[in-house]
mmCIF file of C-alpha atoms and ligand atoms in Angstrom:
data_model
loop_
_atom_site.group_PDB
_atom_site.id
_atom_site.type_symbol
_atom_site.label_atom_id
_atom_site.label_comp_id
_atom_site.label_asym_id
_atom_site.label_seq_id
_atom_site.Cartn_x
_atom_site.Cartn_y
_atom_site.Cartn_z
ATOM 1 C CA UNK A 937 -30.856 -11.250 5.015
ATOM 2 C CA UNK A 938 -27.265 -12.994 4.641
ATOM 3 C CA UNK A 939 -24.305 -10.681 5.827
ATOM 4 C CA UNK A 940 -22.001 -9.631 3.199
ATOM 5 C CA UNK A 941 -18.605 -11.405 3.579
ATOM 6 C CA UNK A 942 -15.856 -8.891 4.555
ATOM 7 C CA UNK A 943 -12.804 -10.058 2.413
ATOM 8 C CA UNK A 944 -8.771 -8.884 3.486
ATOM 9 C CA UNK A 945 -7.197 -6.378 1.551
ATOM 10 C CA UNK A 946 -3.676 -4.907 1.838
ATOM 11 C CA UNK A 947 -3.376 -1.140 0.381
ATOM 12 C CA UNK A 948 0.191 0.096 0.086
ATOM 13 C CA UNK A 949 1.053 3.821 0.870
ATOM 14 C CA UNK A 950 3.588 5.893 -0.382
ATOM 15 C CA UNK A 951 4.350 9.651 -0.346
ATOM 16 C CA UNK A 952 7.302 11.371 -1.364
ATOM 17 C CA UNK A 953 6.131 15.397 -1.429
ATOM 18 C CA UNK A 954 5.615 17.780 1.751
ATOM 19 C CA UNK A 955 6.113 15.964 4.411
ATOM 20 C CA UNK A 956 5.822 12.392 3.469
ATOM 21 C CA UNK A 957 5.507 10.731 6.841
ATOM 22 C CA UNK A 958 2.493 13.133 8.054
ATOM 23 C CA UNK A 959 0.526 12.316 4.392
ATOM 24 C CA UNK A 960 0.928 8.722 5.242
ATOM 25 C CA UNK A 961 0.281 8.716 8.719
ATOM 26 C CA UNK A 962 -3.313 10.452 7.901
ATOM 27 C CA UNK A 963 -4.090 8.203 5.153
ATOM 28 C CA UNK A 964 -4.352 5.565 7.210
ATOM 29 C CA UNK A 965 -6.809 7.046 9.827
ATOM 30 C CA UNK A 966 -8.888 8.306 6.504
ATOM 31 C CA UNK A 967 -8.405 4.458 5.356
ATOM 32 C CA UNK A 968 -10.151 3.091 8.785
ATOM 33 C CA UNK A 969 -13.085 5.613 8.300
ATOM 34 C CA UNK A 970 -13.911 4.547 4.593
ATOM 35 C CA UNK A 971 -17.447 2.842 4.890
ATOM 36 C CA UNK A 972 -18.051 -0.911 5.155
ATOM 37 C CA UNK A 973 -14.660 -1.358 6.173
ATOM 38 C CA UNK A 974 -12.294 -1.886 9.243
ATOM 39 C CA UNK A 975 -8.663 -0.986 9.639
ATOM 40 C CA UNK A 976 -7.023 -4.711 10.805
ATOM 41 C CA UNK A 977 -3.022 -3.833 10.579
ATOM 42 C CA UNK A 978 -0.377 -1.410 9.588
ATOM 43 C CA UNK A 979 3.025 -2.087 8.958
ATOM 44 C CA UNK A 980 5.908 -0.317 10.457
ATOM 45 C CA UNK A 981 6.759 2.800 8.398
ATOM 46 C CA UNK A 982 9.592 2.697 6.174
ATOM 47 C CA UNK A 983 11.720 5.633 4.337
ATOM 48 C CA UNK A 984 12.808 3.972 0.755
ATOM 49 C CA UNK A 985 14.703 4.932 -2.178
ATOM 50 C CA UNK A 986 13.139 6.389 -4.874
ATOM 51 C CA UNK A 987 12.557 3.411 -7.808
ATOM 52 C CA UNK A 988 11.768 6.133 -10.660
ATOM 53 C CA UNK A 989 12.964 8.833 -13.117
ATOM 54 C CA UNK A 990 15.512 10.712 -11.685
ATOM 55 C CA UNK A 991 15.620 13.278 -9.469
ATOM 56 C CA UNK A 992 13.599 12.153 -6.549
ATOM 57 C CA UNK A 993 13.043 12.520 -2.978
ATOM 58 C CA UNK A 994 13.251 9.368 -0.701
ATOM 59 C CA UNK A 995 9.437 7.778 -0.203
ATOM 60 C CA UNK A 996 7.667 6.867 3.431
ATOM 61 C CA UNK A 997 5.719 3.578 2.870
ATOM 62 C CA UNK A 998 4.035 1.720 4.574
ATOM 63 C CA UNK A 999 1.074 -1.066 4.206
ATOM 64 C CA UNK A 1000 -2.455 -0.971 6.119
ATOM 65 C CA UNK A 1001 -4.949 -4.190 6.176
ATOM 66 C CA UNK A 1002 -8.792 -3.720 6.093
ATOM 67 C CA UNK A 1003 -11.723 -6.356 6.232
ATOM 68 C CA UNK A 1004 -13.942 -4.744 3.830
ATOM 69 C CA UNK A 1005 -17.200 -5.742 2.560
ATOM 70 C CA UNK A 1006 -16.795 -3.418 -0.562
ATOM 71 C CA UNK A 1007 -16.516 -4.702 -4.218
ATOM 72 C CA UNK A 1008 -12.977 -3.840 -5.266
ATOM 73 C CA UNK A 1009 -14.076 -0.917 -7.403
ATOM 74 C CA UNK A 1010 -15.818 0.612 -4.863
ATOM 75 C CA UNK A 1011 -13.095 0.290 -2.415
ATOM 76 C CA UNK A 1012 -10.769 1.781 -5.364
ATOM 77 C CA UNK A 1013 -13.215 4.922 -5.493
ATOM 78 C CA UNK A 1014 -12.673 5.181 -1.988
ATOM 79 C CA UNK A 1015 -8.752 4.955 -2.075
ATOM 80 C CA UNK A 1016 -8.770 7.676 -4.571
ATOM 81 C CA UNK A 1017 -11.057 10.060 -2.976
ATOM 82 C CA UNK A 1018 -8.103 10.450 -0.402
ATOM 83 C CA UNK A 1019 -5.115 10.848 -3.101
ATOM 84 C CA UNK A 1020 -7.071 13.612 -4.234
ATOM 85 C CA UNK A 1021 -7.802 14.972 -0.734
ATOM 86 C CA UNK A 1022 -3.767 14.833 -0.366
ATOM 87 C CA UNK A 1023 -3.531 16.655 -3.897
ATOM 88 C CA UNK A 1024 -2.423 13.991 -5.702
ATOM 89 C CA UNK A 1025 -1.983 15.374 -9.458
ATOM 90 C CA UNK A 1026 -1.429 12.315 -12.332
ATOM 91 C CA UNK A 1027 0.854 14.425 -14.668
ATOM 92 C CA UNK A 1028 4.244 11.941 -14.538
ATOM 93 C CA UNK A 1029 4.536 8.038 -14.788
ATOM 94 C CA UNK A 1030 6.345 7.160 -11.957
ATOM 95 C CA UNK A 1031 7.108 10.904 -11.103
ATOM 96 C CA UNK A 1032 7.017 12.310 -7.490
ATOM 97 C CA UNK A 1033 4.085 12.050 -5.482
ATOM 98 C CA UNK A 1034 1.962 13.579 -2.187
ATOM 99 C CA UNK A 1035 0.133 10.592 -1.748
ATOM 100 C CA UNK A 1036 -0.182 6.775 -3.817
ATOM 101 C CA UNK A 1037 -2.680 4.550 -2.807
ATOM 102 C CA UNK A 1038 -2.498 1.302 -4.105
ATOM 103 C CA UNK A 1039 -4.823 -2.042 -3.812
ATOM 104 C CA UNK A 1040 -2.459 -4.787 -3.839
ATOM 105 C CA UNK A 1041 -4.497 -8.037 -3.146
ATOM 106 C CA UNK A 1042 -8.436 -8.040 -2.856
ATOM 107 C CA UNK A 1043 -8.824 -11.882 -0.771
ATOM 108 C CA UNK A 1044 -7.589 -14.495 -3.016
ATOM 109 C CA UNK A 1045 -9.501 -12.527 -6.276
ATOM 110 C CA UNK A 1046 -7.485 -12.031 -9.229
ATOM 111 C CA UNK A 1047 -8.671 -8.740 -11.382
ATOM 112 C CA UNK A 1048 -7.780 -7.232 -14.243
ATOM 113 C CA UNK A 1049 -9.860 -4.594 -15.991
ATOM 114 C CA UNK A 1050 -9.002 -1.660 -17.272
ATOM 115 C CA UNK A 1051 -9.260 0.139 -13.674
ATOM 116 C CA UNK A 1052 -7.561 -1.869 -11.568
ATOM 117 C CA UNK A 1053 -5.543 -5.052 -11.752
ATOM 118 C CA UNK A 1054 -5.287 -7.233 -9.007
ATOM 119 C CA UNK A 1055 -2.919 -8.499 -7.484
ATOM 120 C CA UNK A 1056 -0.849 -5.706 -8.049
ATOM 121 C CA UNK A 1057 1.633 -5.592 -11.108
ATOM 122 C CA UNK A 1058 4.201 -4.267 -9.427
ATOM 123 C CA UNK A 1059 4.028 -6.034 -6.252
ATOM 124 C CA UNK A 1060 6.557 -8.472 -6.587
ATOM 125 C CA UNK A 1061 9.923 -6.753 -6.942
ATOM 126 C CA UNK A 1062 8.737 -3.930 -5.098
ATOM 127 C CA UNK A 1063 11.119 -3.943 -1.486
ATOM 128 C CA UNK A 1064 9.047 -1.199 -0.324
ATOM 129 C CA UNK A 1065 5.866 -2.616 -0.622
ATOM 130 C CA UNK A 1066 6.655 -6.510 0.406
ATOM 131 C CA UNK A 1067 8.466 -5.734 3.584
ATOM 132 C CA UNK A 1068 5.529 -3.669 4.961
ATOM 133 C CA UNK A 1069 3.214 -6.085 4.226
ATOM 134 C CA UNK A 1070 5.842 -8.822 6.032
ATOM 135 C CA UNK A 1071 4.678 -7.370 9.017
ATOM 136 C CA UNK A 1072 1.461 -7.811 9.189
ATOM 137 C CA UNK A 1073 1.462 -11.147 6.950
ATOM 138 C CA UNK A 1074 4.688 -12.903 7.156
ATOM 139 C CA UNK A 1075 3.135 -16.451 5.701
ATOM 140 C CA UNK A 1076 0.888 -14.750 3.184
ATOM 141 C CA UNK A 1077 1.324 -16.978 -0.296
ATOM 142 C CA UNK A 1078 -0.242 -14.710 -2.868
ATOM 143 C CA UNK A 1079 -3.265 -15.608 -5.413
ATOM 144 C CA UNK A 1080 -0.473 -16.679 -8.381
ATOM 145 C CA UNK A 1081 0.654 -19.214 -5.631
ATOM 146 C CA UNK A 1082 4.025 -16.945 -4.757
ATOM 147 C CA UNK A 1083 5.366 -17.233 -1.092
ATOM 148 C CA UNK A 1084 5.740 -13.718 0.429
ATOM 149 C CA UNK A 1085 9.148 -15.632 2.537
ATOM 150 C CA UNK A 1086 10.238 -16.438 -0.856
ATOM 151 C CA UNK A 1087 9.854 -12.693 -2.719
ATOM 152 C CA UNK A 1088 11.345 -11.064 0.484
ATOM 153 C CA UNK A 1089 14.620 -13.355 -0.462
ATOM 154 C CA UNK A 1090 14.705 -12.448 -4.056
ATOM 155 C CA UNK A 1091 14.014 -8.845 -3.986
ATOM 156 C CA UNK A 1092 16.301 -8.475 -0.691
ATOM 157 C CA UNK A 1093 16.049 -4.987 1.428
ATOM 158 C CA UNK A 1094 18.542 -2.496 -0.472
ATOM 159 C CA UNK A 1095 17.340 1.017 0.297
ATOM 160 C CA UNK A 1096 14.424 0.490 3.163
ATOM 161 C CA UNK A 1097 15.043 1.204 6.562
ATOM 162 C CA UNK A 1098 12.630 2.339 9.109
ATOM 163 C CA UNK A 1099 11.374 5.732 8.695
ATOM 164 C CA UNK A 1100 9.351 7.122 11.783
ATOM 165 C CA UNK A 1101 9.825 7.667 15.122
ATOM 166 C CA UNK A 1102 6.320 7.607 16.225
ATOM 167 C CA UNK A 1103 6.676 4.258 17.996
ATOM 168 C CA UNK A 1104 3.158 3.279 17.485
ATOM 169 C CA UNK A 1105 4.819 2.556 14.044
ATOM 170 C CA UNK A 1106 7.468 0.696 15.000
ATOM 171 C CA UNK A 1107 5.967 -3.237 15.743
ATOM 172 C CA UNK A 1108 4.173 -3.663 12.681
ATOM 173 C CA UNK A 1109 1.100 -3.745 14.888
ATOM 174 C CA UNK A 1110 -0.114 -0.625 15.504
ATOM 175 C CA UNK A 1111 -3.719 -0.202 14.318
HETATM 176 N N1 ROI B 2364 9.550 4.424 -5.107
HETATM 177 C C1 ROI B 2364 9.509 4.172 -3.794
HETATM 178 N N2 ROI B 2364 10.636 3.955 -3.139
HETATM 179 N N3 ROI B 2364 8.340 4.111 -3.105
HETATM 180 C C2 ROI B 2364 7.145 4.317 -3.722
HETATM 181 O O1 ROI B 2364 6.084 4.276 -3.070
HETATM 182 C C3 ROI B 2364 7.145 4.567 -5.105
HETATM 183 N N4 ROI B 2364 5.979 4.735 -5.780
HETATM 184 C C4 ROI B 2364 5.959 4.908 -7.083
HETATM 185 C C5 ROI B 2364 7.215 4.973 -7.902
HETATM 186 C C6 ROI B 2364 7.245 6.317 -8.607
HETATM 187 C C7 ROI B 2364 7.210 3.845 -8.908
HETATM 188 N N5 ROI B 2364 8.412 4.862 -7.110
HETATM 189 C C8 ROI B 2364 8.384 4.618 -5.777
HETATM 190 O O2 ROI B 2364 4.792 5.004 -7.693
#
């Protein structure tokens, strides 16, 4: 029998709802314990502005890479069976938040069904999400061809800083 290939996947996290940094912080040990799947980087964590309706906490974020051998949906099912052990509730678009999973880039496989769409449409002009995943990737060119060096530039860092201080979260390293 042939061994499934594992493909590299970046997930972003973001929480902005009873204590942001701690929801985060366990999402990513419950992300290196779905099946089929290893935890290969997190980012540093980062506190961000709120990009949203109105009257919003700041957000932790913060982006984790797995080698998984799961098809994308399967690996979504996973990433949601966490938001809704963190009581996520869907009620607003774009409203706050106790925990937001997201699968930005599944290998080099573009997706778009009416689950999931891959690469992330967001991705791009999200600071919060391209900076995180800087740290692990810093010459990742995305499936439409995009340079991550050349996003970073054009969406600049206005509102992100770096939000822990649990220094296993502060080289972009820490797995
Ligand atoms: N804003 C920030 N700063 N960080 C997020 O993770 C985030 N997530 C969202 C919306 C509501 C769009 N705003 C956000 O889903």
């Amino acid at each position: 029998m042939t061994k499934p290939v594992s493909v590299t996947v970046y997930i972003s996290l973001g929480s902005n709802l009873e204590q942001p940094e701690q929801h985060v912080l366990t999402a990513v040990e419950e992300i290196a314990d779905i099946p089929c799947t290893q935890l290969t980087g997190v980012s540093k964590i980062y506190r961000s502005a709120p990009v949203g309706p109105g009257d919003q906490e700041d957000y932790i974020n913060a982006v984790a890479e797995v080698g998984t051998t799961l098809e994308p949906l399967a690996l979504l099912d996973a990433l949601q069976a966490i938001e809704l052990k963190h009581g996520r509730e869907r009620k607003v678009r774009w409203g706050a938040r106790t925990l937001d999973l997201d699968l930005l880039l599944y290998g080099e496989t573009t997706i778009d069904s009416e689950r999931l769409t891959v690469p992330h449409r967001e991705m791009h002009w999200r600071n919060f999400v391209l900076f995180p995943l800087a740290d692990i990737n810093p010459d990742l060119i995305l499936p439409t061809g995009q340079k991550l060096q050349k996003l970073l530039l054009e969406v600049g860092n206005e509102g992100l800083s770096i939000g822990t201080t649990d220094d296993r979260f502060c080289t972009g390293k820490a797995i």
